[in-house]
mmCIF file of C-alpha atoms in Angstrom:
data_model
loop_
_atom_site.group_PDB
_atom_site.id
_atom_site.type_symbol
_atom_site.label_atom_id
_atom_site.label_comp_id
_atom_site.label_asym_id
_atom_site.label_seq_id
_atom_site.Cartn_x
_atom_site.Cartn_y
_atom_site.Cartn_z
ATOM 1 C CA ASP A 172 19.163 -31.953 60.108
ATOM 2 C CA GLN A 173 19.602 -30.200 56.581
ATOM 3 C CA GLN A 174 17.433 -32.322 54.247
ATOM 4 C CA VAL A 175 18.690 -30.019 51.224
ATOM 5 C CA LYS A 176 22.351 -29.734 50.903
ATOM 6 C CA GLN A 177 24.479 -27.107 48.830
ATOM 7 C CA ASN A 178 27.794 -28.133 49.775
ATOM 8 C CA SER A 179 29.395 -25.041 47.454
ATOM 9 C CA PRO A 180 28.846 -21.765 48.994
ATOM 10 C CA SER A 181 30.363 -20.211 45.470
ATOM 11 C CA LEU A 182 31.478 -20.709 42.058
ATOM 12 C CA SER A 183 33.400 -18.915 39.747
ATOM 13 C CA VAL A 184 33.522 -19.389 36.095
ATOM 14 C CA GLN A 185 34.558 -17.958 32.799
ATOM 15 C CA GLU A 186 32.038 -16.240 30.541
ATOM 16 C CA GLY A 187 31.149 -18.551 28.139
ATOM 17 C CA ARG A 188 31.853 -21.971 29.692
ATOM 18 C CA ILE A 189 29.731 -24.148 31.579
ATOM 19 C CA SER A 190 28.275 -23.445 35.133
ATOM 20 C CA ILE A 191 27.571 -26.698 37.457
ATOM 21 C CA LEU A 192 25.724 -26.041 40.681
ATOM 22 C CA ASN A 193 25.069 -29.395 42.758
ATOM 23 C CA CYS A 194 22.538 -30.160 44.949
ATOM 24 C CA ASP A 195 22.282 -33.338 47.737
ATOM 25 C CA TYR A 196 19.258 -34.456 49.571
ATOM 26 C CA THR A 197 18.581 -37.060 51.927
ATOM 27 C CA ASN A 198 14.934 -37.806 52.221
ATOM 28 C CA SER A 199 13.496 -40.207 49.835
ATOM 29 C CA MET A 200 10.359 -38.739 49.680
ATOM 30 C CA PHE A 201 11.301 -35.889 47.749
ATOM 31 C CA ASP A 202 9.392 -36.142 44.236
ATOM 32 C CA TYR A 203 10.159 -32.670 43.028
ATOM 33 C CA PHE A 204 12.687 -30.463 42.743
ATOM 34 C CA LEU A 205 13.396 -26.918 41.582
ATOM 35 C CA TRP A 206 15.815 -24.209 41.113
ATOM 36 C CA TYR A 207 15.411 -20.627 42.186
ATOM 37 C CA LYS A 208 17.768 -17.677 41.224
ATOM 38 C CA LYS A 209 18.106 -14.648 43.694
ATOM 39 C CA TYR A 210 19.583 -11.122 43.036
ATOM 40 C CA PRO A 211 20.462 -9.312 46.516
ATOM 41 C CA ALA A 212 17.694 -7.928 48.237
ATOM 42 C CA GLU A 213 15.462 -9.342 45.700
ATOM 43 C CA GLY A 214 13.046 -12.139 45.878
ATOM 44 C CA PRO A 215 13.979 -15.529 44.614
ATOM 45 C CA THR A 216 12.631 -16.238 40.956
ATOM 46 C CA PHE A 217 11.865 -19.684 39.983
ATOM 47 C CA LEU A 218 14.266 -21.046 37.237
ATOM 48 C CA ILE A 219 13.441 -24.635 35.968
ATOM 49 C CA SER A 220 12.282 -27.843 38.023
ATOM 50 C CA ILE A 221 12.320 -31.584 37.717
ATOM 51 C CA SER A 222 10.020 -34.295 38.435
ATOM 52 C CA SER A 223 11.364 -37.559 40.104
ATOM 53 C CA ILE A 224 10.015 -39.419 37.385
ATOM 54 C CA LYS A 225 12.652 -37.909 35.012
ATOM 55 C CA ASP A 226 16.100 -37.710 34.965
ATOM 56 C CA LYS A 227 16.850 -34.555 33.025
ATOM 57 C CA ASN A 228 15.068 -31.075 32.226
ATOM 58 C CA GLU A 229 16.302 -28.764 29.784
ATOM 59 C CA ASP A 230 14.920 -25.184 28.927
ATOM 60 C CA GLY A 231 17.142 -23.405 26.698
ATOM 61 C CA ARG A 232 20.762 -22.484 28.521
ATOM 62 C CA PHE A 233 19.472 -24.350 31.531
ATOM 63 C CA THR A 234 19.421 -27.968 32.037
ATOM 64 C CA VAL A 235 18.596 -30.288 35.444
ATOM 65 C CA PHE A 236 19.963 -33.433 35.898
ATOM 66 C CA LEU A 237 18.375 -35.924 38.717
ATOM 67 C CA ASN A 238 20.209 -38.996 40.114
ATOM 68 C CA LYS A 239 17.636 -40.624 41.968
ATOM 69 C CA SER A 240 19.822 -43.433 43.536
ATOM 70 C CA ALA A 241 22.342 -40.839 44.624
ATOM 71 C CA LYS A 242 19.964 -38.681 45.785
ATOM 72 C CA HIS A 243 21.680 -35.915 43.871
ATOM 73 C CA LEU A 244 20.679 -33.109 41.395
ATOM 74 C CA SER A 245 22.960 -30.629 39.500
ATOM 75 C CA LEU A 246 22.024 -27.724 37.348
ATOM 76 C CA HIS A 247 23.909 -26.795 34.489
ATOM 77 C CA ILE A 248 24.144 -23.400 32.462
ATOM 78 C CA VAL A 249 25.816 -23.205 29.040
ATOM 79 C CA PRO A 250 27.075 -20.967 28.116
ATOM 80 C CA SER A 251 27.315 -18.815 31.198
ATOM 81 C CA GLN A 252 26.893 -15.381 31.185
ATOM 82 C CA PRO A 253 27.841 -12.449 33.603
ATOM 83 C CA GLY A 254 23.894 -12.057 33.928
ATOM 84 C CA ASP A 255 24.002 -15.477 35.622
ATOM 85 C CA SER A 256 25.920 -14.026 38.402
ATOM 86 C CA ALA A 257 23.292 -14.688 41.268
ATOM 87 C CA VAL A 258 22.638 -17.110 44.310
ATOM 88 C CA TYR A 259 21.111 -20.351 43.073
ATOM 89 C CA PHE A 260 19.033 -22.086 45.569
ATOM 90 C CA CYS A 261 18.064 -25.547 45.138
ATOM 91 C CA ALA A 262 14.604 -26.555 46.672
ATOM 92 C CA ALA A 263 12.490 -30.047 46.836
ATOM 93 C CA SER A 264 9.055 -30.813 47.848
ATOM 94 C CA GLY A 265 6.670 -34.147 48.151
ATOM 95 C CA GLU A 266 7.579 -35.555 51.574
ATOM 96 C CA GLU A 267 3.592 -34.959 52.437
ATOM 97 C CA GLY A 268 2.540 -35.970 48.923
ATOM 98 C CA GLY A 269 2.531 -32.390 47.678
ATOM 99 C CA ALA A 270 -0.552 -31.254 49.393
ATOM 100 C CA THR A 271 0.914 -28.902 51.619
ATOM 101 C CA ASN A 272 3.410 -27.361 48.808
ATOM 102 C CA LYS A 273 5.884 -26.844 51.413
ATOM 103 C CA LEU A 274 9.377 -26.870 49.747
ATOM 104 C CA ILE A 275 13.004 -27.369 51.696
ATOM 105 C CA PHE A 276 15.173 -25.298 50.932
ATOM 106 C CA GLY A 277 19.031 -25.384 50.587
ATOM 107 C CA THR A 278 21.605 -22.781 51.360
ATOM 108 C CA GLY A 279 22.459 -21.476 48.293
ATOM 109 C CA THR A 280 25.516 -21.221 45.753
ATOM 110 C CA LEU A 281 26.700 -17.837 44.850
ATOM 111 C CA LEU A 282 27.723 -18.102 41.103
ATOM 112 C CA ALA A 283 29.950 -15.212 39.832
ATOM 113 C CA VAL A 284 30.742 -15.346 36.141
ATOM 114 C CA GLN A 285 33.855 -13.622 34.857
ATOM 115 C CA PRO A 286 33.638 -11.430 31.700
ATOM 116 C CA ASP B 65 0.462 -6.532 36.509
ATOM 117 C CA GLY B 66 0.021 -9.393 38.511
ATOM 118 C CA GLY B 67 2.469 -10.033 41.270
ATOM 119 C CA ILE B 68 3.318 -10.215 45.005
ATOM 120 C CA THR B 69 4.031 -6.711 47.008
ATOM 121 C CA GLN B 70 5.862 -6.465 50.124
ATOM 122 C CA SER B 71 5.825 -3.215 52.028
ATOM 123 C CA PRO B 72 8.304 -1.658 52.915
ATOM 124 C CA LYS B 73 11.362 -2.513 51.554
ATOM 125 C CA TYR B 74 13.467 -1.637 54.487
ATOM 126 C CA LEU B 75 12.005 -1.464 58.094
ATOM 127 C CA PHE B 76 13.663 -0.256 61.337
ATOM 128 C CA ARG B 77 12.448 -1.069 64.816
ATOM 129 C CA LYS B 78 13.536 -0.715 68.417
ATOM 130 C CA GLU B 79 13.501 -3.980 70.213
ATOM 131 C CA GLY B 80 10.238 -4.799 72.377
ATOM 132 C CA GLN B 81 8.415 -3.569 69.768
ATOM 133 C CA ASN B 82 6.172 -5.422 67.804
ATOM 134 C CA VAL B 83 6.135 -5.271 63.849
ATOM 135 C CA THR B 84 3.736 -6.098 60.870
ATOM 136 C CA LEU B 85 5.221 -6.797 57.736
ATOM 137 C CA SER B 86 2.657 -6.650 54.517
ATOM 138 C CA CYS B 87 2.179 -8.992 52.006
ATOM 139 C CA GLU B 88 -0.459 -8.610 49.353
ATOM 140 C CA GLN B 89 -0.881 -10.794 45.746
ATOM 141 C CA ASN B 90 -3.098 -10.445 43.310
ATOM 142 C CA LEU B 91 -2.191 -13.703 41.252
ATOM 143 C CA ASN B 92 -5.511 -15.487 42.488
ATOM 144 C CA HIS B 93 -3.137 -17.931 44.544
ATOM 145 C CA ASP B 94 -4.917 -20.237 47.437
ATOM 146 C CA ALA B 95 -1.367 -20.684 49.366
ATOM 147 C CA MET B 96 0.626 -17.904 50.748
ATOM 148 C CA TYR B 97 3.933 -18.737 52.866
ATOM 149 C CA TRP B 98 6.299 -16.388 54.896
ATOM 150 C CA TYR B 99 10.275 -17.276 54.842
ATOM 151 C CA ARG B 100 13.227 -15.442 56.638
ATOM 152 C CA GLN B 101 16.643 -15.462 54.968
ATOM 153 C CA ASP B 102 19.792 -15.031 57.316
ATOM 154 C CA PRO B 103 23.442 -14.836 55.626
ATOM 155 C CA GLY B 104 24.820 -18.172 54.366
ATOM 156 C CA GLN B 105 21.467 -20.079 55.371
ATOM 157 C CA GLY B 106 18.672 -20.830 53.048
ATOM 158 C CA LEU B 107 15.063 -19.805 53.169
ATOM 159 C CA ARG B 108 13.357 -20.974 56.168
ATOM 160 C CA LEU B 109 9.549 -21.322 56.346
ATOM 161 C CA ILE B 110 7.975 -19.394 59.081
ATOM 162 C CA TYR B 111 4.555 -20.105 58.433
ATOM 163 C CA TYR B 112 1.972 -21.020 55.670
ATOM 164 C CA SER B 113 -1.388 -20.766 54.631
ATOM 165 C CA GLN B 114 -3.263 -22.836 51.975
ATOM 166 C CA ILE B 115 -6.893 -21.090 52.295
ATOM 167 C CA VAL B 116 -8.186 -18.312 53.953
ATOM 168 C CA ASN B 117 -9.212 -18.492 57.835
ATOM 169 C CA ASP B 118 -6.678 -21.340 57.981
ATOM 170 C CA PHE B 119 -2.566 -21.142 58.697
ATOM 171 C CA GLN B 120 -0.029 -23.473 59.672
ATOM 172 C CA LYS B 121 3.142 -23.081 61.639
ATOM 173 C CA GLY B 122 6.435 -23.593 59.655
ATOM 174 C CA ASP B 123 9.918 -24.790 61.167
ATOM 175 C CA ILE B 124 10.597 -21.381 62.778
ATOM 176 C CA ALA B 125 7.501 -19.949 64.131
ATOM 177 C CA GLU B 126 8.056 -18.680 67.540
ATOM 178 C CA GLY B 127 8.081 -15.324 67.907
ATOM 179 C CA TYR B 128 5.690 -14.667 64.725
ATOM 180 C CA SER B 129 2.335 -14.776 64.225
ATOM 181 C CA VAL B 130 0.053 -14.398 60.679
ATOM 182 C CA SER B 131 -3.694 -13.745 59.936
ATOM 183 C CA ARG B 132 -5.248 -14.763 56.557
ATOM 184 C CA GLU B 133 -8.619 -13.042 56.679
ATOM 185 C CA LYS B 134 -8.533 -12.257 52.790
ATOM 186 C CA LYS B 135 -6.927 -14.180 49.808
ATOM 187 C CA GLU B 136 -5.023 -11.677 48.211
ATOM 188 C CA SER B 137 -3.405 -10.775 52.031
ATOM 189 C CA PHE B 138 -1.291 -12.469 54.500
ATOM 190 C CA PRO B 139 0.652 -10.078 56.702
ATOM 191 C CA LEU B 140 3.346 -11.416 59.397
ATOM 192 C CA THR B 141 3.941 -9.866 62.722
ATOM 193 C CA VAL B 142 7.036 -10.130 64.294
ATOM 194 C CA THR B 143 6.524 -10.050 68.114
ATOM 195 C CA SER B 144 8.878 -8.956 70.894
ATOM 196 C CA ALA B 145 9.199 -12.690 71.578
ATOM 197 C CA GLN B 146 11.167 -13.279 68.646
ATOM 198 C CA LYS B 147 14.779 -13.338 69.683
ATOM 199 C CA ASN B 148 16.666 -12.465 66.746
ATOM 200 C CA PRO B 149 14.231 -10.617 64.393
ATOM 201 C CA THR B 150 16.650 -8.891 62.106
ATOM 202 C CA ALA B 151 16.367 -10.597 58.949
ATOM 203 C CA PHE B 152 15.450 -10.388 55.150
ATOM 204 C CA TYR B 153 11.816 -11.299 55.008
ATOM 205 C CA LEU B 154 9.961 -13.237 51.796
ATOM 206 C CA CYS B 155 6.200 -13.820 51.197
ATOM 207 C CA ALA B 156 5.584 -16.110 48.336
ATOM 208 C CA SER B 157 2.495 -17.391 46.616
ATOM 209 C CA SER B 158 1.206 -20.505 44.921
ATOM 210 C CA ASN B 159 -1.687 -21.840 42.893
ATOM 211 C CA ARG B 160 -0.204 -25.274 42.140
ATOM 212 C CA PRO B 161 2.075 -27.918 43.658
ATOM 213 C CA TYR B 162 5.374 -27.140 44.487
ATOM 214 C CA GLU B 163 5.989 -23.674 42.559
ATOM 215 C CA GLN B 164 6.020 -20.462 44.649
ATOM 216 C CA TYR B 165 6.397 -17.176 43.277
ATOM 217 C CA PHE B 166 7.923 -14.601 45.672
ATOM 218 C CA GLY B 167 7.674 -11.213 46.647
ATOM 219 C CA PRO B 168 10.657 -8.735 46.619
ATOM 220 C CA GLY B 169 11.501 -8.967 50.412
ATOM 221 C CA THR B 170 11.408 -6.692 53.487
ATOM 222 C CA ARG B 171 14.709 -6.214 55.218
ATOM 223 C CA LEU B 172 13.809 -5.574 59.279
ATOM 224 C CA THR B 173 16.346 -4.368 61.439
ATOM 225 C CA VAL B 174 15.675 -4.332 65.285
ATOM 226 C CA THR B 175 17.984 -2.572 67.588
#
């Protein structure tokens, strides 16, 4: 059973507009969430994270929102740039108290930013 | 330059052969991980190691083996028992809770 779900396989937005990528999770024990960005044939790179004690974390053009009651998080990219075109993975951790540092990944959303 | 290296980037093997994928890190991280990525799927954990000489199975360990004799190195062997070995393999390391840093990956093709 998929504990971390990204229901949109792809998203297309115009350059300069907002990109919103969504992620849902089922395990209420998760206490830390991360977003990774991945280009083809490369390893994922860490983008931004949020602890379950917060509902928002911002880093430049990237903001992650967490709604614990809905078990939902989202990544906002404003303004979107063509270089943001990549696959974005949502990941969650904490079901074992973080001791093992295990991450559970979603299936990814391919973002295409059109010039 | 600190980082994680995986070699080679592309690897081709005949069915029935074992193959070992290399992962080396000079970040002084204690924990290391192996994932595989298949088209349309997320990253799935194969094995992980939190300290030298210790490792645990992940969600899809069948057909794989690892060793952790040195802190810097965590090689993955894909054995002939792995039914669908063709995939993109990613190694990661971590020295703090949750955040993991990934290598560039190895694409393995078995025919």
